mmCIF file of C-alpha atoms in Angstrom:
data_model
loop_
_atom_site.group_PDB
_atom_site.id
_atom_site.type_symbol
_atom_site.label_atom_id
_atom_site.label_comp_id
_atom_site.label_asym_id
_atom_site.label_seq_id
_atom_site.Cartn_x
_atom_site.Cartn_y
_atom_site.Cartn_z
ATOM 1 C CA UNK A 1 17.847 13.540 7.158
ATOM 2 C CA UNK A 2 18.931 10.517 9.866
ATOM 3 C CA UNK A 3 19.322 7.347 9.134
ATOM 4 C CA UNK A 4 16.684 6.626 10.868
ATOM 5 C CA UNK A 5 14.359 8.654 9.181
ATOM 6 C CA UNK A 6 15.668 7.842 5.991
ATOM 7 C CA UNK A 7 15.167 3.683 6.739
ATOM 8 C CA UNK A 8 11.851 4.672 7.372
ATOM 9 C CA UNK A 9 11.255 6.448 4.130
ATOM 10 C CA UNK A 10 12.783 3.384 2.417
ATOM 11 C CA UNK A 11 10.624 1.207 4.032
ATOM 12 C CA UNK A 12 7.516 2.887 3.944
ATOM 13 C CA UNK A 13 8.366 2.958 0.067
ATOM 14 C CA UNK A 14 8.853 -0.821 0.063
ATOM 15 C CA UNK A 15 5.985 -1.411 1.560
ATOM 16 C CA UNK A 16 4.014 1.041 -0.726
ATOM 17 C CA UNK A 17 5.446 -1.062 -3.693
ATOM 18 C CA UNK A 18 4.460 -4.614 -1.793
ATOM 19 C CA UNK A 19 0.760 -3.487 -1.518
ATOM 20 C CA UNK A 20 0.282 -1.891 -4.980
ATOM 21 C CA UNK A 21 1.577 -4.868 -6.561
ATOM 22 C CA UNK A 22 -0.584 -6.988 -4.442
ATOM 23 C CA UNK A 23 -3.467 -4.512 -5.299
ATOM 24 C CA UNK A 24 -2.555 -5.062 -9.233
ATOM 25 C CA UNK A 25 -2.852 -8.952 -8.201
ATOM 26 C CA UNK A 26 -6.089 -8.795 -6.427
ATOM 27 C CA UNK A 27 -7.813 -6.613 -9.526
ATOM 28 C CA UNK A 28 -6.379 -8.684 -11.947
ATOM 29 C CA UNK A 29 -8.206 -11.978 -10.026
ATOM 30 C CA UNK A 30 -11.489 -9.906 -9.579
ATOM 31 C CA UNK A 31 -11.706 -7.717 -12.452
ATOM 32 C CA UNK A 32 -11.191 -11.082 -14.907
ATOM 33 C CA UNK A 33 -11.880 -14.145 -12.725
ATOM 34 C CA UNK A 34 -14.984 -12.965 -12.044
ATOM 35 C CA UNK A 35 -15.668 -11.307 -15.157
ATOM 36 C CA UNK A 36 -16.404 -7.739 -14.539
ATOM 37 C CA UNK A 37 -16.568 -4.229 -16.456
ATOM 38 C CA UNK A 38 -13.374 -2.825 -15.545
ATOM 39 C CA UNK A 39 -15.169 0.252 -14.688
ATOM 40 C CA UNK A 40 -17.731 -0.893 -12.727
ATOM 41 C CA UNK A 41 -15.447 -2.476 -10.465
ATOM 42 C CA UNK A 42 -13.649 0.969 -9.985
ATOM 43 C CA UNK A 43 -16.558 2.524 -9.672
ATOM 44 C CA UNK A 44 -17.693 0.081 -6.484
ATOM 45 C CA UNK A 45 -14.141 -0.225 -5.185
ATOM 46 C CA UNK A 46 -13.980 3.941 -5.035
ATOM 47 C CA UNK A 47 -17.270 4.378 -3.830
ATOM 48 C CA UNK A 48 -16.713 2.071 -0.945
ATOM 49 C CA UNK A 49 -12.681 3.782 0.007
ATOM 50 C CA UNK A 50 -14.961 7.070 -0.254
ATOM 51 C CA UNK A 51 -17.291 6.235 2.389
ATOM 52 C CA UNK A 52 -14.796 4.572 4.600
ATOM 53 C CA UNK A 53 -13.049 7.709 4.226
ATOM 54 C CA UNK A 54 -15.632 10.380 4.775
ATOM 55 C CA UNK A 55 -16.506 8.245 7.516
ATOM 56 C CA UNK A 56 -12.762 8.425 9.306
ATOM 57 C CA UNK A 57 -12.367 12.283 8.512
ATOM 58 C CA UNK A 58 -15.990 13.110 9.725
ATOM 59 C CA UNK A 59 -14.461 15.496 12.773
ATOM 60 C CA UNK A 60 -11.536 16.783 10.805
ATOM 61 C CA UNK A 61 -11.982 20.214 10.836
ATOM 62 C CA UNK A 62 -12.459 22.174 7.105
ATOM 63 C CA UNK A 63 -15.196 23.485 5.110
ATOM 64 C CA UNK A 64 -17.204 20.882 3.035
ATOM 65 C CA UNK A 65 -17.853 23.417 0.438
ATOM 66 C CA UNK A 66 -13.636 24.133 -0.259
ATOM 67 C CA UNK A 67 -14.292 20.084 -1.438
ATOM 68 C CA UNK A 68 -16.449 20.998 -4.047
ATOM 69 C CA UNK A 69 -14.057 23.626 -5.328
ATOM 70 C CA UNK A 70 -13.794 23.444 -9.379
ATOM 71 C CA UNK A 71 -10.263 22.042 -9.303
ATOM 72 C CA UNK A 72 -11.096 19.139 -6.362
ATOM 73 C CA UNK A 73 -13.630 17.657 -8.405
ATOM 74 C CA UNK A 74 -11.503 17.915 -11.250
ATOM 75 C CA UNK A 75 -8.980 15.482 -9.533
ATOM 76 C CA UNK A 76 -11.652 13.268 -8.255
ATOM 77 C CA UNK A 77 -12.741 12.438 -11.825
ATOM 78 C CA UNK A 78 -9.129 12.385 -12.822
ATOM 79 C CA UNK A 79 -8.562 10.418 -9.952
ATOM 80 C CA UNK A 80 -11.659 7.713 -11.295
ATOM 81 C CA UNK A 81 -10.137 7.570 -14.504
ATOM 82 C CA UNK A 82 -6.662 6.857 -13.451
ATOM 83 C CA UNK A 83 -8.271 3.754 -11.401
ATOM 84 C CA UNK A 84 -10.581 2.718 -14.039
ATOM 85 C CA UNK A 85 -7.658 2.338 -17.094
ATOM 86 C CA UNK A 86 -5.441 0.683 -14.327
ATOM 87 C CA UNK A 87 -8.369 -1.801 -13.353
ATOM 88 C CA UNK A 88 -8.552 -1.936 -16.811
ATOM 89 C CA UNK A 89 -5.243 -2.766 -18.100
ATOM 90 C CA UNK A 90 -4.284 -4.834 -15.934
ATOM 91 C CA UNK A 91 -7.610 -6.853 -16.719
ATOM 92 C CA UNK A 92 -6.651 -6.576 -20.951
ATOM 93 C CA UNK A 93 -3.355 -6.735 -20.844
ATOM 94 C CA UNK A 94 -0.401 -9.106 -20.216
ATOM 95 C CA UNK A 95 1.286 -7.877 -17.461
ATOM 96 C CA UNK A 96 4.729 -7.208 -18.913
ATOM 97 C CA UNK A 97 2.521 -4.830 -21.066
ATOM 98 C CA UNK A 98 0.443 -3.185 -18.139
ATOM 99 C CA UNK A 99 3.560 -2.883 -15.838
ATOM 100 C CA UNK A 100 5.872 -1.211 -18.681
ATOM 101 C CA UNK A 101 3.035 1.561 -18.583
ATOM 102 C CA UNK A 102 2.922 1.719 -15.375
ATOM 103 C CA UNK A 103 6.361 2.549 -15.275
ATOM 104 C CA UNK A 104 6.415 5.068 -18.251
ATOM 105 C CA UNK A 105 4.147 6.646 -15.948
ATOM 106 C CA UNK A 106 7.352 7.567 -13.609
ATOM 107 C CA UNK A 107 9.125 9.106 -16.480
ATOM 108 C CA UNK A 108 6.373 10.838 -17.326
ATOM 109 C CA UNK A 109 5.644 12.129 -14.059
ATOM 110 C CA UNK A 110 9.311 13.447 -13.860
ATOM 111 C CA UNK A 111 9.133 15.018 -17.201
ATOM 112 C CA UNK A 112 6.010 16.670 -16.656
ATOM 113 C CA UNK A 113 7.000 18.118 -13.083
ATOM 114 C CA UNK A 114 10.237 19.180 -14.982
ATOM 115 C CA UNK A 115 8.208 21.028 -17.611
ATOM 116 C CA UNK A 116 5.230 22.421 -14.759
ATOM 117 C CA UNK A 117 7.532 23.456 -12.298
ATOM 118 C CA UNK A 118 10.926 24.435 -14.828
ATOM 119 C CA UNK A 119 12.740 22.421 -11.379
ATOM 120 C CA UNK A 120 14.854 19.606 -13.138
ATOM 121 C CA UNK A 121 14.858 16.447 -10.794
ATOM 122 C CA UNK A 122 17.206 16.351 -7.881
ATOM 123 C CA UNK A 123 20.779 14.995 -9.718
ATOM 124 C CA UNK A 124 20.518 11.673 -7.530
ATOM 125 C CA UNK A 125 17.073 10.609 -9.694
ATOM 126 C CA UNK A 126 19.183 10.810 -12.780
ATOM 127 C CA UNK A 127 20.607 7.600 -12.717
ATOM 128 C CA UNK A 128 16.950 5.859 -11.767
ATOM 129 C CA UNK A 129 15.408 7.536 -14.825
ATOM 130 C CA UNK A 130 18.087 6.830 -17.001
ATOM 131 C CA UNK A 131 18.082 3.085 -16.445
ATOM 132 C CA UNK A 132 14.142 3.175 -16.367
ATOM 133 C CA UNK A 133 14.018 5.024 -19.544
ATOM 134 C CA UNK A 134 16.685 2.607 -21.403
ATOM 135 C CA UNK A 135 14.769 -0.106 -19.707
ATOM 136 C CA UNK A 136 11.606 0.402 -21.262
ATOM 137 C CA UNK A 137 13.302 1.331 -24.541
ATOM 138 C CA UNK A 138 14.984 -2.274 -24.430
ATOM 139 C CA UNK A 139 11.408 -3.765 -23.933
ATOM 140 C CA UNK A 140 10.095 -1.772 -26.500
ATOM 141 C CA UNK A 141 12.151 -2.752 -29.092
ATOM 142 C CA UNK A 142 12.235 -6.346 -28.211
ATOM 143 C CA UNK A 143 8.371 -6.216 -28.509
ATOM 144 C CA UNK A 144 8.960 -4.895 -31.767
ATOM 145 C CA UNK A 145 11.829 -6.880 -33.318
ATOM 146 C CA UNK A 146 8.951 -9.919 -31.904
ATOM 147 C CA UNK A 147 6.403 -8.187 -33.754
ATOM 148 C CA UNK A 148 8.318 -8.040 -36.948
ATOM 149 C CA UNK A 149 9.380 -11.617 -36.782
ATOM 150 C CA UNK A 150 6.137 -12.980 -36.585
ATOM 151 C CA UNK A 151 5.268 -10.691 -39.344
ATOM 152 C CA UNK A 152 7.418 -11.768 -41.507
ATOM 153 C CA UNK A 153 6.835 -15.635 -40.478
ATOM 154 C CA UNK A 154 3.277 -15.075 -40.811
ATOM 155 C CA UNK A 155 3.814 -13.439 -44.651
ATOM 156 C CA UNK A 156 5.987 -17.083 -45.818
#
């Protein structure tokens, strides 16, 4: 890969991460400023991308009946779901909490492609995982250890 290419990669990544955090912003205003269902405002906010998007692929060439294939409307609701708990934990829950899931997520998605595919991931992800992974282990147990100690404060 150039160096070119490869700034480009890095950058399109960067900006990836700049615009879901700002989405994780936005829903967090909407979702408990305004005081909606979690749900409901997935449910609007996909219904509305959906029709902006049929709308932009309406001359791409295909079959509109390979969409309805079991395993494409299996992802769409998959697909809902995975929106909805985001809207939703990022709505419930502090976001320390909803951004450690999010990236368990990572780990998990490695782990599973591992497992899926029997392909380990590519040696240079090692390092990323491994400091992910001890990471979230250190914010897990400092939840924990803060759990505990109110615990036992509470119990004096």
């Amino acid at each position: 890969m150039s160096n070119l290419a490869s700034t480009r990669l890095l950058t399109l990544g960067l900006v990836n991460s700049l615009l879901w955090s700002l989405y994780l912003l936005l829903t967090r205003h909407v979702v408990s400023g305004a005081r909606l269902d979690a749900w409901a405002y997935t449910l609007v906010q996909l219904l509305a991308a959906g029709l902006v998007l049929l709308w932009i692929g309406r001359r791409a060439a295909g079959s509109w009946s390979d969409l309805l294939a079991p395993w494409t409307v299996g992802y769409a609701f998959l697909r809902v779901a995975i929106n909805g708990a985001t809207a939703a934990a990022v709505a419930w829950l502090a976001i320390t909490q909803s951004t450690l899931l999010a990236t368990i997520s990572v780990l998990i998605g490695a782990l599973s492609g591992w497992l899926l595919t029997r392909q380990a991931p590519p040696k240079r992800d090692w390092p990323g995982l491994a400091l992910m992974g001890a990471g979230i282990a250190g914010l897990t147990a400092g939840r924990a250890l803060a759990r505990a100690g109110r615990s036992v404060l509470s119990a004096t």
